[in-house]
Amino acid sequence: MQHQMNAIRLASTGTSGKSVASLHHEALPTPNDHQVLLKIHAASLNYRDAALLRGEYPASTKKNVIPLSDGAGEVISIGKAVTRVKPGDRVAVSCATNWIAGPSLEEYRRNSVGFTIDGMLVEYAVFYEDALVHIPSYLSYVEAAALPCAAVTAWAGLNKIRPLLPGHTVLVQGTGGVSLFALQFAKIVGARVLAITSSDSKAAKLKELGADAVVNYSACPDWEREILALTDGKGVDCVLDIAGEKTIVKSAAATRIGGVVVIVGFASGFGGGLPPIDILSRNLTVTGSAVGSRLEFEDMLAAMARRETKPVIDRVYPFAEYQEAYKRLESGQHVGKVVVQVAEAAV
């Protein structure tokens, strides 16, 4: 096996917290007794990866970190105490490597892949065995690499306060990873899905994926009224709010009395000013949800496998064109996940 590998690391530019990504040649890491060496076949980008480059990510990160929380690969070698995987296994890595089950705790943030510990934009990586999740055979490495952050966030968010059930109505926003996964998962359980998006072409894609109705917010800025009309004035049972500042008030207005607003992103900013009376008058539960535990990841994969559900992949870039992948994400034109194929044959 080779002894050198390519890795992408982030370095501060010294300008308002911004960073630049660059290629480095490094020695392969060596796993300890409880660790596993992975050959990374594919990695995917999330909004927070672009925010980190721009200096807009709200949490602290490791200096010169290898970015990207999402990836999938093959087990190459294992430490002598490892029992959960074996060489040759196909695995993905849970975003918070020590979050096995239960509610989110502060300590889990200290092991955030691609942020507080090195991530997946690298040819080989070492992780503790407890962080690993086996990939179903019907998924390729490229498809599996799209799942750890956005898909698990969508799954955990939809089920955080109460289980999503047949007959519930869910509102998703846009055509990014979290929203499309939420749409797919809601349809798996037999829920009704309403969506908002910025263009008719994206609306057509959402309907193709199963959305029951779509509102173009560019043509209809008061989209919350349209959502209420589509629910006979009642509102939706659950909304996953990805934008934050520009959508949170409207999201609350579009949610039924006793419904749930789950904040999963900050694409339009950190403000929003949701008045307490809006929460009180509709008896809303407003909560945040970011990624999830390994157990939630495994439960999600089991649900996906029953229908062989696959993620929506926007584009796949070769490792050498990782900068183009970032640009594609920043453009806002993507529909689904932007993936970097790290190994030559990410099948």
mmCIF file of C-alpha atoms in Angstrom:
data_model
loop_
_atom_site.group_PDB
_atom_site.id
_atom_site.type_symbol
_atom_site.label_atom_id
_atom_site.label_comp_id
_atom_site.label_asym_id
_atom_site.label_seq_id
_atom_site.Cartn_x
_atom_site.Cartn_y
_atom_site.Cartn_z
ATOM 1 C CA MET A 1 0.000 0.000 0.000
ATOM 2 C CA GLN A 2 1.161 3.546 -0.688
ATOM 3 C CA HIS A 3 2.642 5.601 2.141
ATOM 4 C CA GLN A 4 1.669 9.091 0.961
ATOM 5 C CA MET A 5 -1.761 10.599 0.358
ATOM 6 C CA ASN A 6 -3.401 13.767 -0.896
ATOM 7 C CA ALA A 7 -5.348 15.864 1.580
ATOM 8 C CA ILE A 8 -7.182 19.171 1.330
ATOM 9 C CA ARG A 9 -6.709 21.487 4.288
ATOM 10 C CA LEU A 10 -8.160 24.878 5.158
ATOM 11 C CA ALA A 11 -5.924 27.792 6.099
ATOM 12 C CA SER A 12 -7.051 31.159 7.395
ATOM 13 C CA THR A 13 -6.606 34.113 5.062
ATOM 14 C CA GLY A 14 -6.570 36.503 7.992
ATOM 15 C CA THR A 15 -9.588 38.306 6.541
ATOM 16 C CA SER A 16 -12.777 38.208 8.628
ATOM 17 C CA GLY A 17 -12.285 34.563 9.474
ATOM 18 C CA LYS A 18 -12.234 33.445 5.847
ATOM 19 C CA SER A 19 -10.280 30.366 4.800
ATOM 20 C CA VAL A 20 -8.772 28.967 1.631
ATOM 21 C CA ALA A 21 -8.600 25.289 0.699
ATOM 22 C CA SER A 22 -5.362 23.854 -0.693
ATOM 23 C CA LEU A 23 -3.793 20.511 -1.566
ATOM 24 C CA HIS A 24 -1.219 18.878 0.730
ATOM 25 C CA HIS A 25 0.844 15.674 0.458
ATOM 26 C CA GLU A 26 0.972 13.820 3.751
ATOM 27 C CA ALA A 27 1.886 10.498 5.302
ATOM 28 C CA LEU A 28 -0.911 7.963 5.757
ATOM 29 C CA PRO A 29 -2.296 7.930 9.305
ATOM 30 C CA THR A 30 -1.964 4.794 11.439
ATOM 31 C CA PRO A 31 -4.951 3.466 13.416
ATOM 32 C CA ASN A 32 -4.620 2.694 17.113
ATOM 33 C CA ASP A 33 -6.214 -0.316 18.843
ATOM 34 C CA HIS A 34 -9.782 0.973 18.505
ATOM 35 C CA GLN A 35 -9.441 2.807 15.195
ATOM 36 C CA VAL A 36 -9.946 1.982 11.534
ATOM 37 C CA LEU A 37 -8.075 3.165 8.440
ATOM 38 C CA LEU A 38 -10.453 4.055 5.606
ATOM 39 C CA LYS A 39 -9.805 4.610 1.933
ATOM 40 C CA ILE A 40 -12.172 7.464 1.154
ATOM 41 C CA HIS A 41 -13.999 6.895 -2.118
ATOM 42 C CA ALA A 42 -16.300 9.920 -2.111
ATOM 43 C CA ALA A 43 -17.156 12.985 -0.045
ATOM 44 C CA SER A 44 -19.979 15.500 -0.310
ATOM 45 C CA LEU A 45 -20.515 19.152 0.527
ATOM 46 C CA ASN A 46 -23.083 20.832 2.746
ATOM 47 C CA TYR A 47 -24.022 24.481 3.180
ATOM 48 C CA ARG A 48 -22.012 24.690 6.378
ATOM 49 C CA ASP A 49 -18.838 23.704 4.484
ATOM 50 C CA ALA A 50 -19.186 26.790 2.284
ATOM 51 C CA ALA A 51 -20.045 28.894 5.337
ATOM 52 C CA LEU A 52 -16.815 27.738 6.984
ATOM 53 C CA LEU A 53 -14.781 28.958 3.996
ATOM 54 C CA ARG A 54 -16.554 32.314 4.096
ATOM 55 C CA GLY A 55 -15.860 32.730 7.799
ATOM 56 C CA GLU A 56 -19.567 32.537 8.602
ATOM 57 C CA TYR A 57 -19.696 29.246 10.489
ATOM 58 C CA PRO A 58 -20.838 30.035 14.059
ATOM 59 C CA ALA A 59 -18.751 27.408 15.898
ATOM 60 C CA SER A 60 -15.018 27.092 16.475
ATOM 61 C CA THR A 61 -13.023 24.690 14.316
ATOM 62 C CA LYS A 62 -9.664 22.952 14.314
ATOM 63 C CA LYS A 63 -6.797 24.942 12.786
ATOM 64 C CA ASN A 64 -5.881 23.720 9.277
ATOM 65 C CA VAL A 65 -8.680 21.179 9.379
ATOM 66 C CA ILE A 66 -9.398 18.732 6.562
ATOM 67 C CA PRO A 67 -12.951 19.789 5.579
ATOM 68 C CA LEU A 68 -16.214 17.976 4.818
ATOM 69 C CA SER A 69 -18.183 15.947 7.302
ATOM 70 C CA ASP A 70 -19.717 13.666 4.692
ATOM 71 C CA GLY A 71 -17.948 10.738 3.116
ATOM 72 C CA ALA A 72 -17.880 7.020 2.483
ATOM 73 C CA GLY A 73 -15.115 4.520 1.964
ATOM 74 C CA GLU A 74 -13.615 1.101 2.375
ATOM 75 C CA VAL A 75 -12.048 -0.333 5.515
ATOM 76 C CA ILE A 76 -8.362 -0.945 4.713
ATOM 77 C CA SER A 77 -6.986 -1.966 8.113
ATOM 78 C CA ILE A 78 -8.175 -2.148 11.709
ATOM 79 C CA GLY A 79 -6.717 -1.863 15.181
ATOM 80 C CA LYS A 80 -6.313 -5.064 17.180
ATOM 81 C CA ALA A 81 -9.291 -4.270 19.455
ATOM 82 C CA VAL A 82 -11.751 -3.421 16.661
ATOM 83 C CA THR A 83 -14.823 -5.688 16.433
ATOM 84 C CA ARG A 84 -17.522 -3.707 14.575
ATOM 85 C CA VAL A 85 -15.937 -3.784 11.107
ATOM 86 C CA LYS A 86 -13.399 -5.764 9.096
ATOM 87 C CA PRO A 87 -11.154 -4.997 6.109
ATOM 88 C CA GLY A 88 -13.182 -4.678 2.925
ATOM 89 C CA ASP A 89 -16.336 -3.377 4.620
ATOM 90 C CA ARG A 90 -18.093 -0.424 2.979
ATOM 91 C CA VAL A 91 -18.838 2.281 5.542
ATOM 92 C CA ALA A 92 -19.830 5.880 6.113
ATOM 93 C CA VAL A 93 -18.856 7.985 9.121
ATOM 94 C CA SER A 94 -21.283 9.555 11.576
ATOM 95 C CA CYS A 95 -20.834 13.346 11.709
ATOM 96 C CA ALA A 96 -20.366 13.468 15.489
ATOM 97 C CA THR A 97 -18.077 10.496 15.997
ATOM 98 C CA ASN A 98 -18.872 9.840 19.681
ATOM 99 C CA TRP A 99 -22.655 10.422 19.501
ATOM 100 C CA ILE A 100 -23.974 6.881 19.548
ATOM 101 C CA ALA A 101 -27.549 7.436 20.766
ATOM 102 C CA GLY A 102 -29.709 9.696 22.884
ATOM 103 C CA PRO A 103 -30.072 13.488 22.900
ATOM 104 C CA SER A 104 -27.396 15.875 21.693
ATOM 105 C CA LEU A 105 -24.796 16.861 24.285
ATOM 106 C CA GLU A 106 -22.136 19.558 24.266
ATOM 107 C CA GLU A 107 -19.351 16.965 24.289
ATOM 108 C CA TYR A 108 -20.435 15.626 20.908
ATOM 109 C CA ARG A 109 -19.524 18.929 19.268
ATOM 110 C CA ARG A 110 -15.896 18.336 20.163
ATOM 111 C CA ASN A 111 -15.821 15.458 17.681
ATOM 112 C CA SER A 112 -17.454 17.055 14.652
ATOM 113 C CA VAL A 113 -16.018 15.619 11.434
ATOM 114 C CA GLY A 114 -14.605 18.298 9.148
ATOM 115 C CA PHE A 115 -14.819 20.965 11.825
ATOM 116 C CA THR A 116 -13.281 20.078 15.187
ATOM 117 C CA ILE A 117 -11.592 16.925 13.839
ATOM 118 C CA ASP A 118 -10.234 16.198 10.360
ATOM 119 C CA GLY A 119 -12.841 15.372 7.729
ATOM 120 C CA MET A 120 -13.374 13.506 4.491
ATOM 121 C CA LEU A 121 -11.720 15.529 1.694
ATOM 122 C CA VAL A 122 -8.697 13.257 1.817
ATOM 123 C CA GLU A 123 -7.615 9.942 0.296
ATOM 124 C CA TYR A 124 -7.247 8.049 3.598
ATOM 125 C CA ALA A 125 -8.553 8.781 7.088
ATOM 126 C CA VAL A 126 -8.607 7.199 10.544
ATOM 127 C CA PHE A 127 -11.724 7.062 12.728
ATOM 128 C CA TYR A 128 -12.781 5.197 15.844
ATOM 129 C CA GLU A 129 -14.880 2.140 15.058
ATOM 130 C CA ASP A 130 -17.876 3.466 17.016
ATOM 131 C CA ALA A 131 -18.311 6.227 14.410
ATOM 132 C CA LEU A 132 -18.776 3.850 11.489
ATOM 133 C CA VAL A 133 -22.024 2.858 9.811
ATOM 134 C CA HIS A 134 -22.294 0.034 7.268
ATOM 135 C CA ILE A 135 -23.519 1.064 3.811
ATOM 136 C CA PRO A 136 -26.421 -0.914 2.288
ATOM 137 C CA SER A 137 -25.335 -2.866 -0.782
ATOM 138 C CA TYR A 138 -27.696 -1.019 -3.145
ATOM 139 C CA LEU A 139 -25.947 2.320 -2.511
ATOM 140 C CA SER A 140 -22.759 3.345 -4.300
ATOM 141 C CA TYR A 141 -19.974 5.155 -2.475
ATOM 142 C CA VAL A 142 -21.018 8.391 -4.185
ATOM 143 C CA GLU A 143 -24.607 7.938 -2.981
ATOM 144 C CA ALA A 144 -23.580 6.931 0.541
ATOM 145 C CA ALA A 145 -21.258 9.936 0.791
ATOM 146 C CA ALA A 146 -24.291 12.192 0.386
ATOM 147 C CA LEU A 147 -25.976 10.978 3.580
ATOM 148 C CA PRO A 148 -24.205 11.669 6.919
ATOM 149 C CA CYS A 149 -25.080 15.329 7.492
ATOM 150 C CA ALA A 150 -28.048 16.357 5.346
ATOM 151 C CA ALA A 151 -29.942 13.075 5.343
ATOM 152 C CA VAL A 152 -29.512 12.368 9.049
ATOM 153 C CA THR A 153 -30.416 16.000 9.849
ATOM 154 C CA ALA A 154 -33.628 15.618 7.848
ATOM 155 C CA TRP A 155 -34.467 12.262 9.453
ATOM 156 C CA ALA A 156 -33.762 13.457 12.989
ATOM 157 C CA GLY A 157 -35.589 16.743 12.440
ATOM 158 C CA LEU A 158 -38.744 15.125 11.103
ATOM 159 C CA ASN A 159 -38.913 12.809 14.114
ATOM 160 C CA LYS A 160 -37.434 14.964 16.855
ATOM 161 C CA ILE A 161 -40.520 16.054 18.794
ATOM 162 C CA ARG A 162 -42.934 13.328 17.701
ATOM 163 C CA PRO A 163 -42.675 10.553 15.108
ATOM 164 C CA LEU A 164 -43.667 11.491 11.574
ATOM 165 C CA LEU A 165 -46.784 9.473 10.698
ATOM 166 C CA PRO A 166 -48.932 8.714 7.648
ATOM 167 C CA GLY A 167 -51.315 11.585 6.995
ATOM 168 C CA HIS A 168 -49.088 14.264 8.490
ATOM 169 C CA THR A 169 -48.273 17.276 6.322
ATOM 170 C CA VAL A 170 -44.685 18.471 6.054
ATOM 171 C CA LEU A 171 -43.319 21.715 4.577
ATOM 172 C CA VAL A 172 -39.844 21.653 3.030
ATOM 173 C CA GLN A 173 -37.902 24.636 1.716
ATOM 174 C CA GLY A 174 -35.801 24.687 -1.443
ATOM 175 C CA THR A 175 -33.890 21.978 -3.266
ATOM 176 C CA GLY A 176 -30.824 21.548 -1.091
ATOM 177 C CA GLY A 177 -29.818 18.274 0.495
ATOM 178 C CA VAL A 178 -31.794 18.487 3.745
ATOM 179 C CA SER A 179 -35.013 19.525 2.005
ATOM 180 C CA LEU A 180 -34.874 16.797 -0.638
ATOM 181 C CA PHE A 181 -34.094 14.128 1.937
ATOM 182 C CA ALA A 182 -36.979 15.360 4.088
ATOM 183 C CA LEU A 183 -39.271 15.114 1.066
ATOM 184 C CA GLN A 184 -38.134 11.561 0.349
ATOM 185 C CA PHE A 185 -38.420 10.418 3.973
ATOM 186 C CA ALA A 186 -41.861 11.973 4.392
ATOM 187 C CA LYS A 187 -43.103 10.108 1.332
ATOM 188 C CA ILE A 188 -41.636 6.840 2.681
ATOM 189 C CA VAL A 189 -43.940 7.072 5.708
ATOM 190 C CA GLY A 190 -46.958 8.259 3.735
ATOM 191 C CA ALA A 191 -46.982 11.925 4.699
ATOM 192 C CA ARG A 192 -48.148 14.790 2.491
ATOM 193 C CA VAL A 193 -45.349 17.123 1.375
ATOM 194 C CA LEU A 194 -45.674 20.800 0.496
ATOM 195 C CA ALA A 195 -42.657 22.745 -0.707
ATOM 196 C CA ILE A 196 -41.453 26.224 -1.519
ATOM 197 C CA THR A 197 -38.725 27.065 -4.012
ATOM 198 C CA SER A 198 -37.351 29.912 -6.101
ATOM 199 C CA SER A 199 -38.132 28.839 -9.683
ATOM 200 C CA ASP A 200 -40.570 26.888 -11.802
ATOM 201 C CA SER A 201 -37.802 24.531 -12.948
ATOM 202 C CA LYS A 202 -36.967 23.633 -9.353
ATOM 203 C CA ALA A 203 -40.675 23.290 -8.598
ATOM 204 C CA ALA A 204 -40.938 20.735 -11.406
ATOM 205 C CA LYS A 205 -38.065 18.741 -9.864
ATOM 206 C CA LEU A 206 -39.733 18.775 -6.449
ATOM 207 C CA LYS A 207 -42.982 17.499 -7.951
ATOM 208 C CA GLU A 208 -41.051 14.811 -9.825
ATOM 209 C CA LEU A 209 -39.658 13.639 -6.484
ATOM 210 C CA GLY A 210 -43.123 13.435 -4.963
ATOM 211 C CA ALA A 211 -44.053 16.867 -3.588
ATOM 212 C CA ASP A 212 -47.834 17.170 -3.506
ATOM 213 C CA ALA A 213 -47.788 20.930 -4.124
ATOM 214 C CA VAL A 214 -45.065 23.560 -4.620
ATOM 215 C CA VAL A 215 -45.164 27.332 -4.159
ATOM 216 C CA ASN A 216 -42.709 29.540 -6.075
ATOM 217 C CA TYR A 217 -41.762 32.143 -3.485
ATOM 218 C CA SER A 218 -40.183 34.395 -6.129
ATOM 219 C CA ALA A 219 -43.583 34.784 -7.754
ATOM 220 C CA CYS A 220 -45.474 34.582 -4.455
ATOM 221 C CA PRO A 221 -43.550 36.335 -1.645
ATOM 222 C CA ASP A 222 -46.388 35.737 0.825
ATOM 223 C CA TRP A 223 -45.930 32.003 0.442
ATOM 224 C CA GLU A 224 -47.172 31.239 3.939
ATOM 225 C CA ARG A 225 -50.667 32.258 2.825
ATOM 226 C CA GLU A 226 -50.503 29.792 -0.042
ATOM 227 C CA ILE A 227 -49.408 27.031 2.340
ATOM 228 C CA LEU A 228 -52.338 27.827 4.617
ATOM 229 C CA ALA A 229 -54.696 27.726 1.638
ATOM 230 C CA LEU A 230 -53.315 24.321 0.630
ATOM 231 C CA THR A 231 -54.108 23.034 4.131
ATOM 232 C CA ASP A 232 -57.623 24.508 4.361
ATOM 233 C CA GLY A 233 -56.331 27.241 6.657
ATOM 234 C CA LYS A 234 -54.944 24.827 9.245
ATOM 235 C CA GLY A 235 -51.215 24.839 8.461
ATOM 236 C CA VAL A 236 -48.700 22.011 8.280
ATOM 237 C CA ASP A 237 -47.821 19.589 11.061
ATOM 238 C CA CYS A 238 -44.075 20.132 10.711
ATOM 239 C CA VAL A 239 -41.794 22.502 8.821
ATOM 240 C CA LEU A 240 -38.049 22.151 8.379
ATOM 241 C CA ASP A 241 -36.734 25.709 8.195
ATOM 242 C CA ILE A 242 -33.400 25.865 6.380
ATOM 243 C CA ALA A 243 -32.990 29.587 5.821
ATOM 244 C CA GLY A 244 -33.493 31.111 9.266
ATOM 245 C CA GLU A 245 -33.686 34.869 9.127
ATOM 246 C CA LYS A 246 -35.864 35.350 6.036
ATOM 247 C CA THR A 247 -38.213 32.420 6.589
ATOM 248 C CA ILE A 248 -38.717 31.745 10.293
ATOM 249 C CA VAL A 249 -41.689 34.099 10.807
ATOM 250 C CA LYS A 250 -43.448 32.775 7.709
ATOM 251 C CA SER A 251 -42.648 29.195 8.707
ATOM 252 C CA ALA A 252 -44.372 29.726 12.048
ATOM 253 C CA ALA A 253 -47.375 31.303 10.334
ATOM 254 C CA ALA A 254 -47.659 28.291 8.005
ATOM 255 C CA THR A 255 -47.636 25.757 10.873
ATOM 256 C CA ARG A 256 -50.823 24.427 12.461
ATOM 257 C CA ILE A 257 -51.834 25.056 16.035
ATOM 258 C CA GLY A 258 -49.764 22.633 18.093
ATOM 259 C CA GLY A 259 -47.372 22.011 15.213
ATOM 260 C CA VAL A 260 -43.590 21.885 15.118
ATOM 261 C CA VAL A 261 -41.037 24.228 13.532
ATOM 262 C CA VAL A 262 -37.616 22.611 13.264
ATOM 263 C CA ILE A 263 -34.758 24.988 12.473
ATOM 264 C CA VAL A 264 -32.038 23.125 10.606
ATOM 265 C CA GLY A 265 -30.105 25.926 8.880
ATOM 266 C CA PHE A 266 -29.141 29.563 8.626
ATOM 267 C CA ALA A 267 -28.819 30.112 4.863
ATOM 268 C CA SER A 268 -30.318 33.612 4.968
ATOM 269 C CA GLY A 269 -28.793 34.778 8.247
ATOM 270 C CA PHE A 270 -28.915 34.389 12.016
ATOM 271 C CA GLY A 271 -31.702 36.878 12.802
ATOM 272 C CA GLY A 272 -35.387 36.538 12.080
ATOM 273 C CA GLY A 273 -37.146 38.043 15.065
ATOM 274 C CA LEU A 274 -39.870 35.434 15.602
ATOM 275 C CA PRO A 275 -42.232 37.189 18.042
ATOM 276 C CA PRO A 276 -43.139 35.189 21.152
ATOM 277 C CA ILE A 277 -46.818 35.886 20.462
ATOM 278 C CA ASP A 278 -46.530 33.952 17.189
ATOM 279 C CA ILE A 279 -45.364 30.920 19.134
ATOM 280 C CA LEU A 280 -47.884 31.378 21.941
ATOM 281 C CA SER A 281 -50.931 32.054 19.765
ATOM 282 C CA ARG A 282 -50.356 28.908 17.706
ATOM 283 C CA ASN A 283 -49.024 26.796 20.608
ATOM 284 C CA LEU A 284 -45.970 25.949 18.522
ATOM 285 C CA THR A 285 -42.946 23.891 19.415
ATOM 286 C CA VAL A 286 -39.869 25.592 17.955
ATOM 287 C CA THR A 287 -36.664 23.598 18.133
ATOM 288 C CA GLY A 288 -33.296 23.248 16.471
ATOM 289 C CA SER A 289 -31.852 20.090 14.999
ATOM 290 C CA ALA A 290 -28.353 19.484 13.648
ATOM 291 C CA VAL A 291 -27.196 16.095 12.362
ATOM 292 C CA GLY A 292 -27.981 13.135 14.628
ATOM 293 C CA SER A 293 -26.661 10.086 16.418
ATOM 294 C CA ARG A 294 -25.206 6.929 14.893
ATOM 295 C CA LEU A 295 -28.349 5.055 15.902
ATOM 296 C CA GLU A 296 -30.512 7.570 14.015
ATOM 297 C CA PHE A 297 -28.202 7.172 11.016
ATOM 298 C CA GLU A 298 -28.672 3.400 11.129
ATOM 299 C CA ASP A 299 -32.453 3.682 11.578
ATOM 300 C CA MET A 300 -32.596 6.018 8.582
ATOM 301 C CA LEU A 301 -30.598 3.609 6.420
ATOM 302 C CA ALA A 302 -32.945 0.768 7.370
ATOM 303 C CA ALA A 303 -35.962 2.849 6.323
ATOM 304 C CA MET A 304 -34.271 3.812 3.052
ATOM 305 C CA ALA A 305 -33.331 0.211 2.299
ATOM 306 C CA ARG A 306 -36.946 -0.966 2.484
ATOM 307 C CA ARG A 307 -37.654 1.004 -0.703
ATOM 308 C CA GLU A 308 -34.062 1.282 -1.914
ATOM 309 C CA THR A 309 -34.360 5.050 -1.698
ATOM 310 C CA LYS A 310 -31.402 6.883 -3.226
ATOM 311 C CA PRO A 311 -30.230 10.450 -2.668
ATOM 312 C CA VAL A 312 -30.583 13.090 -5.350
ATOM 313 C CA ILE A 313 -27.105 13.823 -6.694
ATOM 314 C CA ASP A 314 -26.635 17.168 -8.411
ATOM 315 C CA ARG A 315 -23.079 16.758 -9.764
ATOM 316 C CA VAL A 316 -20.005 14.655 -9.108
ATOM 317 C CA TYR A 317 -16.554 16.256 -9.409
ATOM 318 C CA PRO A 318 -13.182 14.510 -9.531
ATOM 319 C CA PHE A 319 -10.889 15.088 -6.565
ATOM 320 C CA ALA A 320 -8.688 17.463 -8.567
ATOM 321 C CA GLU A 321 -11.710 19.726 -9.160
ATOM 322 C CA TYR A 322 -12.785 20.120 -5.531
ATOM 323 C CA GLN A 323 -12.719 23.906 -5.941
ATOM 324 C CA GLU A 324 -15.370 23.614 -8.650
ATOM 325 C CA ALA A 325 -17.523 21.609 -6.269
ATOM 326 C CA TYR A 326 -17.389 24.463 -3.768
ATOM 327 C CA LYS A 327 -18.305 26.918 -6.525
ATOM 328 C CA ARG A 328 -21.267 24.806 -7.551
ATOM 329 C CA LEU A 329 -22.553 24.792 -3.988
ATOM 330 C CA GLU A 330 -22.066 28.549 -3.657
ATOM 331 C CA SER A 331 -23.972 29.183 -6.898
ATOM 332 C CA GLY A 332 -27.224 28.048 -5.340
ATOM 333 C CA GLN A 333 -28.148 26.371 -8.624
ATOM 334 C CA HIS A 334 -27.688 22.837 -7.379
ATOM 335 C CA VAL A 335 -30.581 20.434 -6.934
ATOM 336 C CA GLY A 336 -29.507 17.790 -4.444
ATOM 337 C CA LYS A 337 -26.018 16.924 -3.292
ATOM 338 C CA VAL A 338 -22.679 18.064 -4.696
ATOM 339 C CA VAL A 339 -20.154 15.212 -4.428
ATOM 340 C CA VAL A 340 -16.393 14.900 -4.820
ATOM 341 C CA GLN A 341 -15.187 11.522 -6.086
ATOM 342 C CA VAL A 342 -11.979 10.998 -4.152
ATOM 343 C CA ALA A 343 -11.016 7.553 -5.481
ATOM 344 C CA GLU A 344 -10.943 6.900 -9.219
ATOM 345 C CA ALA A 345 -13.743 4.335 -9.125
ATOM 346 C CA ALA A 346 -16.224 5.342 -6.426
ATOM 347 C CA VAL A 347 -18.725 2.561 -7.052
#
